């Protein structure tokens, strides 16, 4: 099995310091001979030939480093989250040419931008986590891992297959990246429905096949810039994949006899936590001597066996109610008097032009926008059906239909029945009409009456076959989705405003003043919306809260 040494990673000086002294080797052996690389192995750049070290063994293209004290192999790992961030940065900056397995296709971030624009007209989206911010990262934002994981996710790949089937190779590559990240970041010992999320070794044949495919295709891709050569992150992926296989094959033999490896423990975060714990034992002494470092490691090993006492010297108060600081702040703010008309009369006048007995008109899928909206509605309807499946089994479809749920499901999603899907589409007509603003706005949210309970009761009266708890849960979920969409629009508007203010700081046109006035006018409605919706707290479990952040206000629906 192949692995690498420090010289191949460009970390020769640092690792050589570790293997030079016996006490460092003793500490190294406590970590089961794992060596981590903080960032991408920059030393790979320009390395056309690797010489065999004095205490190493050449295995093919990569060198197997031997621990001279324990005579065991030293396995090296690059930080996987850092590698996926580097791949994301290359993807949003330049085009990428894939390998022969994907027909040498060139993929671009413009395709993701098109996917986002297709869903921008509705608050129900297939890739609801994906926004323009994922493609326009600046400064320290490029160091975040979550946007990279959300970009190369399973839902993004399936959305490409569902809406843009001509980009099949790009979707398959995203699926491979998602499977590889699941495999290289397993966090639980329990077996999952997805075998790639299980610990490495529990589904060995499938996991090794996926790991080899990921390593091969990452190595074969090329960044379409002035120097389309192998980048450091590609060698980092190859390093970690081969080291993981070799480490498992070695540790499953006697005397260790392990059954699996938690791959998330092979990333940098856990190593930094271990070093932080060692430094924390000495309080202000951050640079211990070798003997002191060994004593600290022994103390941590002994401290891991300490257990907290099961009984205490105080009596627990089981009847005590705990409140969060956000809920206490909301309870302390008085709700001003609202001039709300009689709710029943208001709703009847608002929804009088919708006939509940009319047949549901399924949207004609004549465009990609309608296809995306219908797929998102089917997904939300299945989510609600799964919540009430025990009491209302008729909400679940017996068979399966060709739709978004069938595309994205991994055998654990619920396909809504035809009856419930048609009722859900009718609910959508009432919901959109109820929240339609009188004046044009960047979002639609009713501020004249309470937002949840009146509409839920109205829907229950018009459709008595649907229980009240189902209609109330539907209104709560849809209100949360609508508010989440408003949050994204607020943040993107403020982000765009700050960028325009920086670029056009010396030149201000009347069009810019008008656009800024519209944004500020919409943001001034935040406090009014909070008062209106929170007046419904006496009958609804959740509440909508406005974060007290002056620069970026955010709506939040709690306890749903």
Coordinates of C-alpha atoms in Angstrom, one line a residue:
X1 CA 0.0 0.0 0.0
X2 CA 1.3 3.4 -0.9
X3 CA 1.9 6.3 1.4
X4 CA 4.1 9.4 1.4
X5 CA 6.9 10.8 3.4
X6 CA 7.6 14.3 4.6
X7 CA 9.9 15.1 1.7
X8 CA 7.2 14.3 -0.8
X9 CA 4.8 16.7 1.0
X10 CA 7.1 19.7 1.0
X11 CA 7.2 19.5 4.8
X12 CA 10.7 18.1 5.1
X13 CA 12.0 20.4 7.7
X14 CA 9.0 20.2 10.0
X15 CA 8.6 16.5 9.9
X16 CA 12.3 15.9 10.1
X17 CA 12.3 17.7 13.4
X18 CA 9.7 15.3 14.7
X19 CA 11.5 12.1 13.7
X20 CA 14.9 13.4 14.9
X21 CA 14.3 13.1 18.6
X22 CA 13.1 9.9 20.4
X23 CA 10.7 11.8 22.7
X24 CA 8.9 13.3 19.8
X25 CA 8.6 9.8 18.3
X26 CA 7.1 8.6 21.5
X27 CA 4.4 11.3 21.4
X28 CA 3.9 10.6 17.7
X29 CA 3.3 6.9 18.4
X30 CA 0.4 7.8 20.8
X31 CA -1.4 9.2 17.8
X32 CA -1.1 5.8 16.1
X33 CA 1.6 7.1 13.7
X34 CA -0.6 9.7 12.1
X35 CA 1.1 12.8 10.6
X36 CA -1.1 15.7 9.5
X37 CA -0.4 18.4 7.0
X38 CA -1.8 21.8 8.0
X39 CA -2.6 22.9 4.5
X40 CA -2.3 21.7 0.9
X41 CA 1.1 20.1 0.3
X42 CA 2.8 23.0 -1.6
X43 CA 6.0 21.0 -1.8
X44 CA 4.4 18.9 -4.6
X45 CA 4.6 21.9 -6.9
X46 CA 7.3 21.3 -9.5
X47 CA 8.4 17.9 -8.0
X48 CA 9.2 15.8 -11.0
X49 CA 11.4 13.3 -9.2
X50 CA 11.3 12.0 -5.6
X51 CA 14.5 10.5 -4.1
X52 CA 14.4 7.7 -1.7
X53 CA 15.3 8.7 1.9
X54 CA 17.7 6.9 4.1
X55 CA 15.0 5.5 6.4
X56 CA 12.2 5.1 3.9
X57 CA 11.0 2.5 1.4
X58 CA 10.0 3.4 -2.1
X59 CA 6.6 1.9 -3.1
X60 CA 5.8 3.0 -6.6
X61 CA 5.4 6.8 -6.9
X62 CA 5.1 7.4 -3.2
X63 CA 7.6 6.8 -0.4
X64 CA 6.7 4.8 2.7
X65 CA 8.3 6.5 5.7
X66 CA 9.3 4.3 8.6
X67 CA 9.4 5.3 12.3
X68 CA 12.9 4.4 13.4
X69 CA 11.8 3.9 17.1
X70 CA 8.7 1.7 16.6
X71 CA 9.5 0.4 13.1
X72 CA 6.0 1.1 12.0
X73 CA 4.7 3.1 9.1
X74 CA 4.0 6.8 9.3
X75 CA 0.8 7.7 7.5
X76 CA 0.3 11.3 6.4
X77 CA -3.0 13.1 5.7
X78 CA -3.9 16.4 4.2
X79 CA -6.7 18.5 5.7
X80 CA -9.8 17.5 3.6
X81 CA -11.9 20.6 4.4
X82 CA -9.0 22.8 3.3
X83 CA -8.7 20.8 0.0
X84 CA -12.4 21.1 -0.8
X85 CA -12.1 24.9 -0.2
X86 CA -9.2 25.1 -2.6
X87 CA -11.2 23.2 -5.2
X88 CA -14.2 25.5 -4.7
X89 CA -12.0 28.6 -5.1
X90 CA -10.6 27.2 -8.4
X91 CA -14.1 26.4 -9.6
X92 CA -15.5 29.9 -9.0
X93 CA -12.4 31.6 -10.5
X94 CA -11.6 29.5 -13.6
X95 CA -13.1 26.7 -15.6
X96 CA -12.2 23.1 -14.8
X97 CA -11.6 20.4 -17.4
X98 CA -12.6 16.9 -16.1
X99 CA -10.9 13.6 -16.9
X100 CA -11.7 10.9 -19.4
X101 CA -14.4 9.3 -17.1
X102 CA -16.4 12.5 -17.7
X103 CA -15.6 12.8 -21.4
X104 CA -13.1 15.6 -20.8
X105 CA -16.0 18.0 -20.1
X106 CA -15.3 21.6 -19.2
X107 CA -17.4 22.8 -16.2
X108 CA -18.0 26.4 -15.1
X109 CA -19.6 28.3 -12.3
X110 CA -21.8 30.0 -14.9
X111 CA -23.9 26.8 -14.9
X112 CA -24.6 27.1 -11.2
X113 CA -25.5 30.8 -11.7
X114 CA -28.0 29.7 -14.3
X115 CA -29.4 27.1 -11.9
X116 CA -29.9 29.8 -9.2
X117 CA -31.6 32.2 -11.6
X118 CA -34.1 29.5 -12.7
X119 CA -35.4 29.3 -9.1
X120 CA -35.2 33.0 -8.1
X121 CA -38.8 33.8 -8.9
X122 CA -40.2 31.7 -6.0
X123 CA -39.5 31.2 -2.3
X124 CA -39.9 27.4 -2.9
X125 CA -36.7 26.2 -4.4
X126 CA -35.0 22.9 -5.1
X127 CA -31.6 24.1 -3.8
X128 CA -32.8 26.5 -1.1
X129 CA -29.4 26.7 0.5
X130 CA -27.7 27.9 -2.7
X131 CA -27.5 31.6 -3.3
X132 CA -25.4 34.1 -5.3
X133 CA -23.2 34.4 -2.3
X134 CA -21.8 31.0 -2.9
X135 CA -20.3 32.2 -6.1
X136 CA -19.2 35.7 -5.1
X137 CA -17.0 35.1 -2.1
X138 CA -14.6 37.8 -0.9
X139 CA -11.7 37.8 1.6
X140 CA -12.2 35.7 4.6
X141 CA -15.5 34.3 3.1
X142 CA -13.3 32.0 0.9
X143 CA -12.0 30.3 4.0
X144 CA -15.4 29.0 5.1
X145 CA -16.1 25.2 4.6
X146 CA -19.9 25.2 4.7
X147 CA -20.4 27.2 1.4
X148 CA -18.1 24.7 -0.3
X149 CA -19.9 21.7 1.0
X150 CA -23.3 23.3 0.0
X151 CA -22.0 24.0 -3.5
X152 CA -20.7 20.4 -4.1
X153 CA -23.7 18.8 -2.5
X154 CA -26.1 16.0 -3.4
X155 CA -29.0 18.4 -3.9
X156 CA -27.1 20.6 -6.3
X157 CA -26.1 17.6 -8.4
X158 CA -29.6 16.3 -8.5
X159 CA -31.0 19.8 -9.4
X160 CA -28.6 19.9 -12.3
X161 CA -29.9 16.5 -13.5
X162 CA -33.5 17.6 -13.0
X163 CA -33.4 21.0 -14.6
X164 CA -30.3 21.0 -16.8
X165 CA -29.9 17.4 -18.0
X166 CA -27.4 18.6 -20.7
X167 CA -24.9 19.1 -17.9
X168 CA -24.9 15.4 -16.9
X169 CA -21.1 15.1 -16.6
X170 CA -21.0 18.1 -14.2
X171 CA -23.8 16.6 -12.1
X172 CA -22.0 13.2 -11.9
X173 CA -18.8 15.0 -10.9
X174 CA -20.7 16.8 -8.1
X175 CA -22.2 13.5 -6.9
X176 CA -18.7 12.0 -6.8
X177 CA -17.4 14.9 -4.7
X178 CA -20.4 14.6 -2.4
X179 CA -19.9 10.9 -1.9
X180 CA -16.2 11.4 -1.3
X181 CA -16.8 14.1 1.3
X182 CA -19.2 11.9 3.1
X183 CA -16.7 9.1 3.1
X184 CA -13.8 11.3 4.2
X185 CA -15.8 13.0 7.0
X186 CA -17.7 10.2 8.8
X187 CA -18.7 11.3 12.2
X188 CA -20.8 8.5 13.7
X189 CA -20.2 4.8 14.5
X190 CA -23.8 3.9 13.7
X191 CA -24.6 2.4 10.4
X192 CA -26.4 4.8 8.1
X193 CA -28.8 4.2 5.2
X194 CA -26.1 5.7 3.0
X195 CA -23.1 3.3 3.2
X196 CA -20.7 6.1 2.4
X197 CA -21.6 7.9 5.6
X198 CA -20.7 4.8 7.6
X199 CA -17.2 4.5 9.2
X200 CA -14.5 3.5 6.7
X201 CA -14.2 -0.3 6.7
X202 CA -17.8 -1.2 7.6
X203 CA -18.7 -1.3 3.8
X204 CA -15.1 -1.8 2.7
X205 CA -15.5 -2.8 -1.0
X206 CA -17.9 0.0 -1.9
X207 CA -16.0 2.6 0.1
X208 CA -12.6 1.6 -1.4
X209 CA -14.2 1.7 -4.9
X210 CA -15.5 5.2 -4.3
X211 CA -12.2 6.3 -2.8
X212 CA -10.2 5.1 -5.7
X213 CA -12.6 6.7 -8.2
X214 CA -12.4 10.0 -6.3
X215 CA -8.6 9.9 -6.2
X216 CA -8.4 9.1 -9.9
X217 CA -10.7 11.8 -11.2
X218 CA -9.4 14.5 -8.9
X219 CA -5.9 13.8 -10.1
X220 CA -7.0 13.8 -13.8
X221 CA -8.8 17.1 -13.8
X222 CA -7.1 20.3 -14.9
X223 CA -7.7 24.0 -14.0
X224 CA -8.0 26.0 -17.2
X225 CA -5.6 28.8 -16.4
X226 CA -2.3 29.8 -17.8
X227 CA -0.6 26.8 -16.2
X228 CA -3.0 23.8 -16.4
X229 CA -0.8 21.5 -14.3
X230 CA -1.5 19.4 -11.2
X231 CA -2.3 21.6 -8.3
X232 CA -1.4 21.1 -4.7
X233 CA -4.9 20.2 -3.6
X234 CA -5.0 17.3 -6.2
X235 CA -1.9 15.8 -4.6
X236 CA -3.4 16.3 -1.2
X237 CA -6.5 14.2 -2.2
X238 CA -4.3 11.5 -3.5
X239 CA -2.2 11.6 -0.3
X240 CA -5.2 11.2 2.0
X241 CA -7.0 8.6 0.0
X242 CA -4.0 6.2 -0.3
X243 CA -3.0 6.8 3.4
X244 CA -6.5 6.0 4.6
X245 CA -6.5 2.7 2.7
X246 CA -3.0 1.8 3.9
X247 CA -3.7 2.7 7.5
X248 CA -6.9 0.6 7.7
X249 CA -5.1 -2.4 6.1
X250 CA -2.3 -2.1 8.7
X251 CA -4.5 -1.6 11.8
X252 CA -7.0 -4.3 11.1
X253 CA -4.2 -6.9 11.6
X254 CA -3.2 -8.1 15.0
X255 CA -2.6 -6.8 17.7
X256 CA -4.9 -3.8 16.9
X257 CA -7.7 -5.6 15.0
X258 CA -9.8 -2.5 14.4
X259 CA -13.1 -2.8 12.6
X260 CA -13.4 0.7 11.1
X261 CA -11.8 4.2 11.1
X262 CA -13.6 7.4 11.9
X263 CA -12.3 9.4 8.9
X264 CA -13.2 12.8 10.5
X265 CA -10.4 12.0 13.1
X266 CA -7.9 12.1 10.3
X267 CA -8.6 15.8 9.7
X268 CA -6.8 18.8 11.1
X269 CA -9.6 19.9 13.5
X270 CA -9.1 16.9 15.9
X271 CA -5.3 17.3 15.8
X272 CA -5.6 21.0 16.7
X273 CA -8.0 20.1 19.5
X274 CA -5.5 17.5 20.9
X275 CA -2.7 20.1 20.8
X276 CA -4.9 22.6 22.4
X277 CA -5.7 20.2 25.2
X278 CA -2.0 19.5 25.7
X279 CA -1.2 23.3 25.9
X280 CA -4.2 23.9 28.1
X281 CA -2.9 21.6 30.8
X282 CA 0.0 24.0 31.4
X283 CA -2.2 27.1 31.5
X284 CA 0.1 30.0 30.6
X285 CA 3.1 27.8 29.7
X286 CA 2.4 27.4 26.0
X287 CA 5.8 25.9 25.0
X288 CA 6.5 22.9 27.3
X289 CA 9.7 21.0 27.3
X290 CA 9.7 17.4 26.0
X291 CA 9.4 15.9 29.5
X292 CA 6.6 18.2 30.4
X293 CA 4.8 17.4 27.1
X294 CA 4.9 13.7 27.9
X295 CA 3.5 14.3 31.4
X296 CA 0.7 16.4 29.9
X297 CA -0.2 13.6 27.5
X298 CA -0.2 11.1 30.4
X299 CA -2.4 13.4 32.4
X300 CA -4.9 13.7 29.6
X301 CA -5.0 9.9 29.1
X302 CA -5.7 9.4 32.9
X303 CA -8.2 12.1 33.0
X304 CA -10.3 10.5 30.2
X305 CA -11.3 7.8 32.7
X306 CA -12.8 10.3 35.2
X307 CA -16.5 10.2 35.4
X308 CA -18.9 12.8 36.8
X309 CA -20.8 11.7 39.9
X310 CA -24.4 10.6 39.2
X311 CA -25.8 12.2 42.3
X312 CA -25.3 15.8 43.6
X313 CA -25.6 17.7 46.8
X314 CA -28.6 19.7 45.6
X315 CA -32.2 18.8 44.6
X316 CA -33.2 19.2 41.0
X317 CA -36.1 21.4 40.2
X318 CA -38.1 19.5 37.6
X319 CA -40.8 22.1 37.3
X320 CA -38.4 24.8 36.3
X321 CA -39.1 26.3 32.9
X322 CA -36.0 27.4 30.9
X323 CA -36.2 30.4 28.6
X324 CA -33.6 31.5 26.1
X325 CA -32.3 35.1 26.0
X326 CA -34.1 35.7 22.7
X327 CA -37.4 34.6 24.1
X328 CA -36.9 36.7 27.2
X329 CA -36.1 39.8 25.1
X330 CA -39.2 39.2 23.0
X331 CA -41.4 38.8 26.1
X332 CA -40.2 42.0 27.6
X333 CA -41.0 44.0 24.5
X334 CA -44.6 45.2 24.6
X335 CA -46.7 44.6 21.5
X336 CA -48.2 48.0 20.4
X337 CA -51.9 48.3 19.8
X338 CA -52.6 47.2 16.2
X339 CA -55.6 48.4 14.3
X340 CA -56.6 45.0 13.0
X341 CA -60.0 44.5 11.3
X342 CA -62.2 41.5 12.2
X343 CA -60.2 38.6 11.0
X344 CA -62.9 36.4 9.6
X345 CA -64.4 39.2 7.6
X346 CA -60.9 40.3 6.4
X347 CA -59.9 36.8 5.3
X348 CA -63.3 36.3 3.5
X349 CA -62.8 39.5 1.6
X350 CA -59.2 38.7 0.9
X351 CA -59.8 35.2 -0.4
X352 CA -63.3 35.6 -1.8
X353 CA -62.2 35.1 -5.4
X354 CA -60.8 31.6 -4.8
X355 CA -63.2 28.8 -5.2
X356 CA -62.2 25.9 -2.9
X357 CA -64.5 23.5 -4.8
X358 CA -62.8 24.1 -8.2
X359 CA -60.5 21.6 -9.6
X360 CA -56.8 22.0 -9.1
X361 CA -55.0 23.1 -12.1
X362 CA -51.6 21.4 -12.2
X363 CA -49.1 23.9 -13.6
X364 CA -48.1 23.1 -17.2
X365 CA -44.4 22.3 -17.2
X366 CA -43.7 24.5 -20.2
X367 CA -40.6 26.1 -18.7
X368 CA -37.8 25.2 -16.4
X369 CA -39.1 27.7 -13.8
X370 CA -42.5 25.9 -13.5
X371 CA -40.7 22.6 -13.3
X372 CA -38.6 23.8 -10.4
X373 CA -41.5 25.3 -8.6
X374 CA -43.7 22.2 -8.9
X375 CA -40.8 20.0 -7.8
X376 CA -40.2 22.2 -4.7
X377 CA -44.0 22.1 -3.8
X378 CA -43.9 18.3 -4.1
X379 CA -41.0 18.1 -1.8
X380 CA -42.6 20.3 0.9
X381 CA -45.9 18.4 0.6
X382 CA -44.0 15.1 1.2
X383 CA -42.2 16.7 4.2
X384 CA -45.6 17.5 5.8
X385 CA -47.0 14.1 4.9
X386 CA -44.1 12.4 6.7
X387 CA -44.8 14.4 9.9
X388 CA -48.4 13.1 10.1
X389 CA -47.9 9.7 8.5
X390 CA -49.0 7.8 11.6
X391 CA -52.3 9.5 12.0
X392 CA -53.0 10.3 8.3
X393 CA -51.5 7.5 6.1
X394 CA -53.7 8.6 3.2
X395 CA -51.3 11.5 2.7
X396 CA -48.6 9.2 1.4
X397 CA -48.5 7.9 -2.2
X398 CA -48.6 4.1 -2.5
X399 CA -46.4 4.1 -5.7
X400 CA -43.9 6.6 -7.0
X401 CA -44.2 9.2 -9.6
X402 CA -41.6 11.0 -11.8
X403 CA -40.8 14.1 -9.9
X404 CA -38.3 15.9 -7.8
X405 CA -38.8 13.6 -4.8
X406 CA -38.1 10.5 -6.8
X407 CA -34.9 12.1 -8.2
X408 CA -33.4 13.3 -4.9
X409 CA -34.7 10.5 -2.6
X410 CA -32.4 7.9 -1.1
X411 CA -35.3 5.7 -0.1
X412 CA -36.1 7.8 2.9
X413 CA -38.4 10.5 1.5
X414 CA -42.1 10.4 1.3
X415 CA -43.9 10.9 -2.0
X416 CA -47.2 12.8 -1.4
X417 CA -50.4 11.2 -2.6
X418 CA -52.4 12.7 -5.5
X419 CA -55.1 13.8 -3.1
X420 CA -52.7 15.6 -0.7
X421 CA -50.6 17.1 -3.5
X422 CA -53.7 18.6 -5.1
X423 CA -54.9 19.9 -1.8
X424 CA -51.4 21.3 -1.1
X425 CA -51.5 23.2 -4.5
X426 CA -54.9 24.6 -3.5
X427 CA -53.4 25.7 -0.2
X428 CA -50.7 27.5 -2.1
X429 CA -53.3 29.6 -3.9
X430 CA -54.8 30.7 -0.6
X431 CA -51.4 31.3 1.0
X432 CA -50.0 33.4 -1.8
X433 CA -53.3 35.4 -2.1
X434 CA -53.4 36.0 1.7
X435 CA -49.8 37.3 1.8
X436 CA -50.1 39.4 -1.4
X437 CA -49.0 42.9 -0.6
X438 CA -51.0 45.9 -1.9
X439 CA -48.0 47.6 -3.2
X440 CA -45.1 46.1 -5.2
X441 CA -42.4 44.7 -2.9
X442 CA -39.3 42.6 -3.0
X443 CA -41.3 40.1 -0.8
X444 CA -44.9 39.3 0.1
X445 CA -45.8 39.0 3.7
X446 CA -49.2 40.1 5.2
X447 CA -48.8 42.7 7.9
X448 CA -52.5 43.5 8.4
X449 CA -53.6 40.5 10.5
X450 CA -52.1 37.6 12.3
X451 CA -50.2 35.4 10.0
X452 CA -50.8 31.8 11.1
X453 CA -53.9 30.9 13.2
X454 CA -56.6 32.8 11.1
X455 CA -55.4 31.3 7.8
X456 CA -55.1 27.8 9.3
X457 CA -58.6 27.9 10.7
X458 CA -59.9 29.2 7.4
X459 CA -58.3 26.3 5.5
X460 CA -59.7 23.8 7.9
X461 CA -63.2 25.2 7.4
X462 CA -62.9 25.0 3.7
X463 CA -61.3 21.6 3.7
X464 CA -62.8 19.7 6.7
X465 CA -61.2 16.4 5.6
X466 CA -57.8 17.9 6.5
X467 CA -57.2 18.1 10.3
X468 CA -56.6 21.4 11.9
X469 CA -53.2 20.4 13.1
X470 CA -52.2 19.6 9.5
X471 CA -53.4 23.0 8.2
X472 CA -51.7 24.8 11.1
X473 CA -48.4 23.0 10.5
X474 CA -48.6 23.8 6.8
X475 CA -49.1 27.5 7.5
X476 CA -46.2 27.5 10.0
X477 CA -43.9 25.7 7.6
X478 CA -44.8 28.0 4.6
X479 CA -44.4 31.1 6.8
X480 CA -40.9 29.9 7.9
X481 CA -39.9 29.3 4.2
X482 CA -41.2 32.7 3.2
X483 CA -39.3 34.4 6.1
X484 CA -36.2 32.5 5.2
X485 CA -36.5 33.8 1.6
X486 CA -36.9 37.3 3.0
X487 CA -33.8 36.9 5.1
X488 CA -31.8 36.0 2.0
X489 CA -33.1 38.9 0.0
X490 CA -32.2 41.3 2.9
X491 CA -28.7 40.0 3.2
X492 CA -28.1 40.0 -0.6
X493 CA -29.5 43.5 -0.9
X494 CA -27.3 44.9 1.9
X495 CA -24.3 43.0 0.4
X496 CA -25.0 44.5 -3.0
X497 CA -25.5 48.0 -1.5
X498 CA -22.2 47.9 0.3
X499 CA -20.4 46.7 -2.9
X500 CA -22.0 49.5 -5.0
X501 CA -21.2 52.1 -2.3
X502 CA -17.5 51.0 -2.4
X503 CA -17.3 51.0 -6.2
X504 CA -19.3 54.2 -6.8
X505 CA -18.2 56.1 -3.8
X506 CA -17.2 59.1 -5.8
X507 CA -20.1 59.0 -8.4
X508 CA -23.7 58.8 -7.2
X509 CA -26.5 58.8 -9.9
X510 CA -30.2 59.4 -9.4
X511 CA -30.8 55.7 -10.2
X512 CA -28.6 54.7 -7.3
X513 CA -30.5 57.0 -4.9
X514 CA -33.8 55.5 -6.0
X515 CA -32.6 51.9 -5.6
X516 CA -31.2 52.7 -2.1
X517 CA -34.5 54.3 -1.1
X518 CA -36.4 51.2 -2.1
X519 CA -34.1 49.0 -0.1
X520 CA -34.3 51.2 3.0
X521 CA -38.1 51.4 2.6
X522 CA -38.4 47.6 2.6
X523 CA -36.1 47.3 5.6
X524 CA -38.2 49.8 7.6
X525 CA -41.1 47.4 7.4
X526 CA -39.3 44.8 9.6
X527 CA -40.5 46.2 12.9
X528 CA -44.0 46.4 11.7
X529 CA -44.0 42.8 10.5
X530 CA -42.6 41.6 13.9
X531 CA -45.4 43.3 15.8
X532 CA -48.1 41.9 13.5
X533 CA -46.9 38.3 13.4
X534 CA -46.0 38.2 17.1
X535 CA -49.5 39.2 18.1
X536 CA -50.4 35.5 17.2
X537 CA -48.2 34.1 20.0
X538 CA -51.1 33.3 22.3
X539 CA -52.3 30.5 20.1
X540 CA -49.2 29.4 18.2
X541 CA -46.2 27.6 19.6
X542 CA -43.6 29.5 17.6
X543 CA -42.7 33.1 17.2
X544 CA -41.0 35.3 14.7
X545 CA -38.1 37.4 16.0
X546 CA -36.1 40.2 14.5
X547 CA -32.4 40.0 15.4
X548 CA -31.1 43.2 17.0
X549 CA -28.3 43.6 14.5
X550 CA -28.3 47.0 13.0
X551 CA -26.4 46.1 9.9
X552 CA -28.0 42.8 8.9
X553 CA -31.5 42.3 10.4
X554 CA -32.8 38.7 10.2
X555 CA -36.1 37.2 10.7
X556 CA -36.4 33.9 12.5
X557 CA -39.3 31.5 13.1
X558 CA -38.6 29.7 16.4
X559 CA -39.8 26.3 17.8
X560 CA -41.2 24.9 14.6

